[in-house]
Amino acid sequence: MNIKDSVVFITGANRGLGLQLAKAALAAGAKKVYGAARDPKSVTLSGVIPVQLDVTNHDEIAAVTREYKDVNVLINNAGIVRAGGILADNALEQARAELETNVIGPMLLSKGFAPTLKANGGGAIVNILSVLAWYSQGPTNTYSMSKSAAWALTNGLRIELAAQGTQVVGAHMGYMDTDMTAGYDIAKIKPEEVAAQIFAALAEGKEEVLADDLTRQVKLGINADLPAYIAASRTAA
């Protein structure tokens, strides 16, 4: 996928990784970059066209996928994380919010934009995932549920869109230096580094980005005798 002269639609483009993805798209020579956010006034990067979009609002998703017919790269970046485990009193409420934002929104956007991508030569979809698609860690267990589902969504889209030539990329990372991890005193990868790896993967025709050492180690260890997703429960016991 050649980003030069392409038209890129990025959700959650007002801050964090979304903002860095918008900067990277412009630097790579994209002809047009749409930056979607609940509050389009918060999309202030010069060269980015603000778009009103709440990814939990199905009517707004239908409207943007009907209107923006020049898109050939969709980046499903918008996401949320809620603190609390599966047994928490508010677990159902937080799980529904995370699933709606992290899974259903990207599913409907991908489905809605798929005919446009096909008409424009195939294009690409990038889903921003997480190392937590492969293991859970207590207070973010419902978030892990949503990211596991988003990984399955990504794999399913890759199969269903292969015939129309759409490249589908799943981008996994651990702790990233954004508002979402502001309270964690731990090594974090810079969002601009993740954005650079994503656009490199698009250019090289790759289907997956493992952005940092933690993610690569966890992915490599999935088939270990004691994989991380089981080891976490033994540590907690």
CSV table of C-alpha atoms in Angstrom, one decimal:
chain,number,residue,atom,x,y,z
A,1,MET,CA,0.0,0.0,0.0
A,2,ASN,CA,1.6,3.2,-1.2
A,3,ILE,CA,0.5,6.1,1.1
A,4,LYS,CA,1.7,8.7,-1.3
A,5,ASP,CA,-1.3,10.3,-3.0
A,6,SER,CA,-3.7,8.1,-1.0
A,7,VAL,CA,-6.7,9.2,1.0
A,8,VAL,CA,-6.5,8.2,4.7
A,9,PHE,CA,-9.4,8.1,7.2
A,10,ILE,CA,-8.3,7.9,10.8
A,11,THR,CA,-10.6,7.5,13.9
A,12,GLY,CA,-9.5,9.1,17.2
A,13,ALA,CA,-7.2,11.4,15.2
A,14,ASN,CA,-7.2,14.3,17.7
A,15,ARG,CA,-4.5,13.0,20.1
A,16,GLY,CA,-2.1,10.2,21.1
A,17,LEU,CA,-1.4,7.6,18.4
A,18,GLY,CA,-4.2,8.9,16.2
A,19,LEU,CA,-2.5,12.3,16.0
A,20,GLN,CA,0.9,10.7,15.2
A,21,LEU,CA,-0.7,8.5,12.5
A,22,ALA,CA,-2.1,11.7,10.9
A,23,LYS,CA,1.3,13.3,11.0
A,24,ALA,CA,2.9,10.2,9.5
A,25,ALA,CA,0.3,10.0,6.7
A,26,LEU,CA,0.9,13.7,5.8
A,27,ALA,CA,4.7,13.2,5.9
A,28,ALA,CA,4.3,10.1,3.6
A,29,GLY,CA,2.6,12.2,1.0
A,30,ALA,CA,-1.1,11.3,1.5
A,31,LYS,CA,-3.3,13.4,-0.8
A,32,LYS,CA,-5.9,13.8,1.9
A,33,VAL,CA,-6.2,12.9,5.6
A,34,TYR,CA,-9.6,12.8,7.3
A,35,GLY,CA,-9.3,13.0,11.1
A,36,ALA,CA,-12.4,11.7,12.9
A,37,ALA,CA,-13.3,12.5,16.5
A,38,ARG,CA,-16.3,13.0,18.7
A,39,ASP,CA,-15.4,16.7,18.8
A,40,PRO,CA,-14.1,17.7,15.3
A,41,LYS,CA,-12.9,21.0,16.8
A,42,SER,CA,-10.3,18.9,18.7
A,43,VAL,CA,-8.7,17.9,15.4
A,44,THR,CA,-6.3,20.8,14.9
A,45,LEU,CA,-3.4,19.4,12.9
A,46,SER,CA,-2.8,21.5,9.8
A,47,GLY,CA,-3.6,19.6,6.7
A,48,VAL,CA,-6.1,17.2,8.4
A,49,ILE,CA,-9.8,17.5,7.5
A,50,PRO,CA,-11.8,17.2,10.7
A,51,VAL,CA,-14.8,14.7,10.7
A,52,GLN,CA,-17.5,14.4,13.3
A,53,LEU,CA,-17.7,10.7,14.3
A,54,ASP,CA,-18.5,8.9,17.5
A,55,VAL,CA,-17.6,5.3,16.7
A,56,THR,CA,-20.4,4.1,19.1
A,57,ASN,CA,-23.0,6.0,17.0
A,58,HIS,CA,-24.1,3.6,14.3
A,59,ASP,CA,-26.0,6.4,12.4
A,60,GLU,CA,-22.8,8.5,12.3
A,61,ILE,CA,-20.8,5.5,11.0
A,62,ALA,CA,-23.3,4.9,8.2
A,63,ALA,CA,-23.2,8.6,7.3
A,64,VAL,CA,-19.4,8.9,7.0
A,65,THR,CA,-19.1,5.6,5.1
A,66,ARG,CA,-21.7,6.9,2.6
A,67,GLU,CA,-20.1,10.3,2.3
A,68,TYR,CA,-16.4,9.8,2.0
A,69,LYS,CA,-16.1,7.8,-1.2
A,70,ASP,CA,-12.4,8.7,-2.0
A,71,VAL,CA,-11.0,6.8,1.0
A,72,ASN,CA,-8.5,4.0,0.3
A,73,VAL,CA,-6.9,3.6,3.8
A,74,LEU,CA,-9.0,3.2,6.9
A,75,ILE,CA,-7.3,3.2,10.3
A,76,ASN,CA,-9.5,2.1,13.2
A,77,ASN,CA,-7.6,3.8,16.0
A,78,ALA,CA,-10.2,5.1,18.4
A,79,GLY,CA,-10.4,3.0,21.6
A,80,ILE,CA,-11.2,3.1,25.3
A,81,VAL,CA,-10.1,1.2,28.4
A,82,ARG,CA,-12.1,0.9,31.6
A,83,ALA,CA,-10.6,0.0,34.9
A,84,GLY,CA,-12.1,-3.0,36.7
A,85,GLY,CA,-12.2,-6.8,36.3
A,86,ILE,CA,-14.8,-9.3,35.1
A,87,LEU,CA,-16.2,-9.7,38.6
A,88,ALA,CA,-16.5,-6.0,39.3
A,89,ASP,CA,-19.9,-4.6,40.1
A,90,ASN,CA,-19.8,-2.5,36.9
A,91,ALA,CA,-18.3,-5.2,34.7
A,92,LEU,CA,-21.2,-5.5,32.3
A,93,GLU,CA,-21.4,-1.7,31.8
A,94,GLN,CA,-17.7,-1.4,31.2
A,95,ALA,CA,-17.4,-4.4,29.0
A,96,ARG,CA,-20.3,-3.2,26.8
A,97,ALA,CA,-18.6,0.2,26.4
A,98,GLU,CA,-15.3,-1.3,25.5
A,99,LEU,CA,-16.8,-3.8,23.0
A,100,GLU,CA,-18.9,-1.1,21.4
A,101,THR,CA,-15.9,1.2,20.9
A,102,ASN,CA,-13.1,-1.3,20.3
A,103,VAL,CA,-14.9,-4.0,18.3
A,104,ILE,CA,-18.3,-3.0,16.9
A,105,GLY,CA,-17.3,0.4,15.8
A,106,PRO,CA,-14.3,-0.9,13.8
A,107,MET,CA,-16.4,-3.7,12.4
A,108,LEU,CA,-19.1,-1.4,11.1
A,109,LEU,CA,-16.6,1.1,9.7
A,110,SER,CA,-14.7,-1.7,7.9
A,111,LYS,CA,-17.9,-3.1,6.6
A,112,GLY,CA,-19.2,0.3,5.5
A,113,PHE,CA,-15.9,1.3,3.8
A,114,ALA,CA,-15.2,-2.1,2.2
A,115,PRO,CA,-17.1,-1.3,-1.1
A,116,THR,CA,-15.3,2.1,-1.3
A,117,LEU,CA,-11.9,0.4,-0.8
A,118,LYS,CA,-12.8,-2.1,-3.5
A,119,ALA,CA,-13.8,0.6,-5.9
A,120,ASN,CA,-10.6,2.5,-5.2
A,121,GLY,CA,-8.3,-0.4,-6.0
A,122,GLY,CA,-8.4,-2.5,-2.8
A,123,GLY,CA,-6.6,-0.2,-0.3
A,124,ALA,CA,-6.0,-1.1,3.3
A,125,ILE,CA,-7.5,-1.3,6.7
A,126,VAL,CA,-5.4,-1.0,9.9
A,127,ASN,CA,-6.8,-2.0,13.3
A,128,ILE,CA,-5.1,-0.8,16.4
A,129,LEU,CA,-4.9,-3.8,18.7
A,130,SER,CA,-2.8,-4.5,21.8
A,131,VAL,CA,-0.6,-7.1,23.4
A,132,LEU,CA,-3.5,-7.6,25.8
A,133,ALA,CA,-5.3,-9.4,23.0
A,134,TRP,CA,-3.2,-12.4,24.0
A,135,TYR,CA,-3.2,-12.2,27.8
A,136,SER,CA,-5.1,-10.5,30.7
A,137,GLN,CA,-3.9,-8.7,33.8
A,138,GLY,CA,-6.5,-8.2,36.4
A,139,PRO,CA,-7.8,-4.6,36.4
A,140,THR,CA,-8.1,-4.5,32.6
A,141,ASN,CA,-9.6,-7.9,32.0
A,142,THR,CA,-12.7,-6.6,30.1
A,143,TYR,CA,-10.4,-4.5,27.9
A,144,SER,CA,-8.5,-7.7,27.1
A,145,MET,CA,-11.8,-9.3,26.1
A,146,SER,CA,-12.4,-6.5,23.7
A,147,LYS,CA,-9.0,-6.5,22.2
A,148,SER,CA,-9.1,-10.3,21.7
A,149,ALA,CA,-12.4,-9.8,19.9
A,150,ALA,CA,-10.8,-7.0,17.8
A,151,TRP,CA,-7.9,-9.4,16.9
A,152,ALA,CA,-10.5,-12.0,15.7
A,153,LEU,CA,-12.3,-9.2,13.8
A,154,THR,CA,-9.0,-8.3,12.1
A,155,ASN,CA,-8.3,-11.9,11.1
A,156,GLY,CA,-11.8,-12.4,9.8
A,157,LEU,CA,-11.7,-9.2,7.7
A,158,ARG,CA,-8.4,-10.3,6.2
A,159,ILE,CA,-10.0,-13.4,4.9
A,160,GLU,CA,-13.2,-11.8,3.7
A,161,LEU,CA,-11.5,-8.9,1.9
A,162,ALA,CA,-8.6,-10.8,0.3
A,163,ALA,CA,-10.5,-11.3,-2.9
A,164,GLN,CA,-10.9,-7.6,-3.4
A,165,GLY,CA,-7.2,-6.9,-2.7
A,166,THR,CA,-7.6,-5.1,0.6
A,167,GLN,CA,-4.5,-5.3,2.8
A,168,VAL,CA,-5.6,-5.8,6.5
A,169,VAL,CA,-3.0,-5.0,9.2
A,170,GLY,CA,-3.3,-5.7,12.9
A,171,ALA,CA,-1.0,-3.5,15.0
A,172,HIS,CA,-0.2,-4.8,18.5
A,173,MET,CA,1.8,-2.9,21.1
A,174,GLY,CA,2.3,-2.9,24.9
A,175,TYR,CA,2.6,0.2,27.0
A,176,MET,CA,2.5,3.3,24.8
A,177,ASP,CA,3.2,6.9,26.0
A,178,THR,CA,-0.3,8.3,25.7
A,179,ASP,CA,-3.1,9.5,28.0
A,180,MET,CA,-4.3,5.9,28.4
A,181,THR,CA,-1.1,4.9,30.3
A,182,ALA,CA,-0.3,8.2,32.0
A,183,GLY,CA,-0.6,6.6,35.5
A,184,TYR,CA,1.9,3.8,34.8
A,185,ASP,CA,5.5,4.2,35.8
A,186,ILE,CA,7.0,1.8,33.2
A,187,ALA,CA,8.9,1.8,30.0
A,188,LYS,CA,6.7,3.0,27.1
A,189,ILE,CA,7.1,3.1,23.4
A,190,LYS,CA,6.5,6.5,21.7
A,191,PRO,CA,3.3,6.7,19.6
A,192,GLU,CA,5.3,8.2,16.7
A,193,GLU,CA,7.5,5.0,16.7
A,194,VAL,CA,4.3,2.9,16.5
A,195,ALA,CA,2.9,5.1,13.6
A,196,ALA,CA,6.2,4.7,11.7
A,197,GLN,CA,6.1,0.9,12.0
A,198,ILE,CA,2.5,0.8,10.8
A,199,PHE,CA,3.2,2.8,7.7
A,200,ALA,CA,6.3,0.7,7.0
A,201,ALA,CA,4.1,-2.4,7.3
A,202,LEU,CA,1.6,-0.9,4.8
A,203,ALA,CA,4.4,-0.1,2.4
A,204,GLU,CA,5.9,-3.6,2.7
A,205,GLY,CA,2.6,-5.5,2.3
A,206,LYS,CA,2.7,-6.9,5.8
A,207,GLU,CA,-0.3,-8.1,7.8
A,208,GLU,CA,0.9,-7.6,11.4
A,209,VAL,CA,2.9,-5.1,13.5
A,210,LEU,CA,4.5,-6.2,16.7
A,211,ALA,CA,5.7,-2.8,17.9
A,212,ASP,CA,7.8,-3.5,21.0
A,213,ASP,CA,9.8,-6.1,22.8
A,214,LEU,CA,7.0,-7.0,25.2
A,215,THR,CA,4.6,-7.7,22.4
A,216,ARG,CA,7.1,-9.8,20.5
A,217,GLN,CA,7.9,-11.8,23.6
A,218,VAL,CA,4.3,-12.5,24.4
A,219,LYS,CA,3.5,-13.5,20.8
A,220,LEU,CA,6.5,-15.7,20.6
A,221,GLY,CA,5.5,-17.4,23.9
A,222,ILE,CA,1.9,-18.2,23.0
A,223,ASN,CA,3.0,-21.8,22.3
A,224,ALA,CA,5.3,-22.1,25.4
A,225,ASP,CA,4.6,-24.7,28.0
A,226,LEU,CA,3.6,-21.9,30.3
A,227,PRO,CA,2.3,-19.1,28.1
A,228,ALA,CA,1.8,-15.6,29.5
A,229,TYR,CA,-2.0,-15.9,29.6
A,230,ILE,CA,-1.7,-18.8,32.0
A,231,ALA,CA,1.3,-17.6,34.0
A,232,ALA,CA,-0.6,-14.4,34.9
A,233,SER,CA,-3.2,-16.4,36.8
A,234,ARG,CA,-0.5,-18.3,38.8
A,235,THR,CA,1.2,-15.1,39.7
A,236,ALA,CA,-2.1,-13.7,41.0
A,237,ALA,CA,-2.9,-16.8,43.1
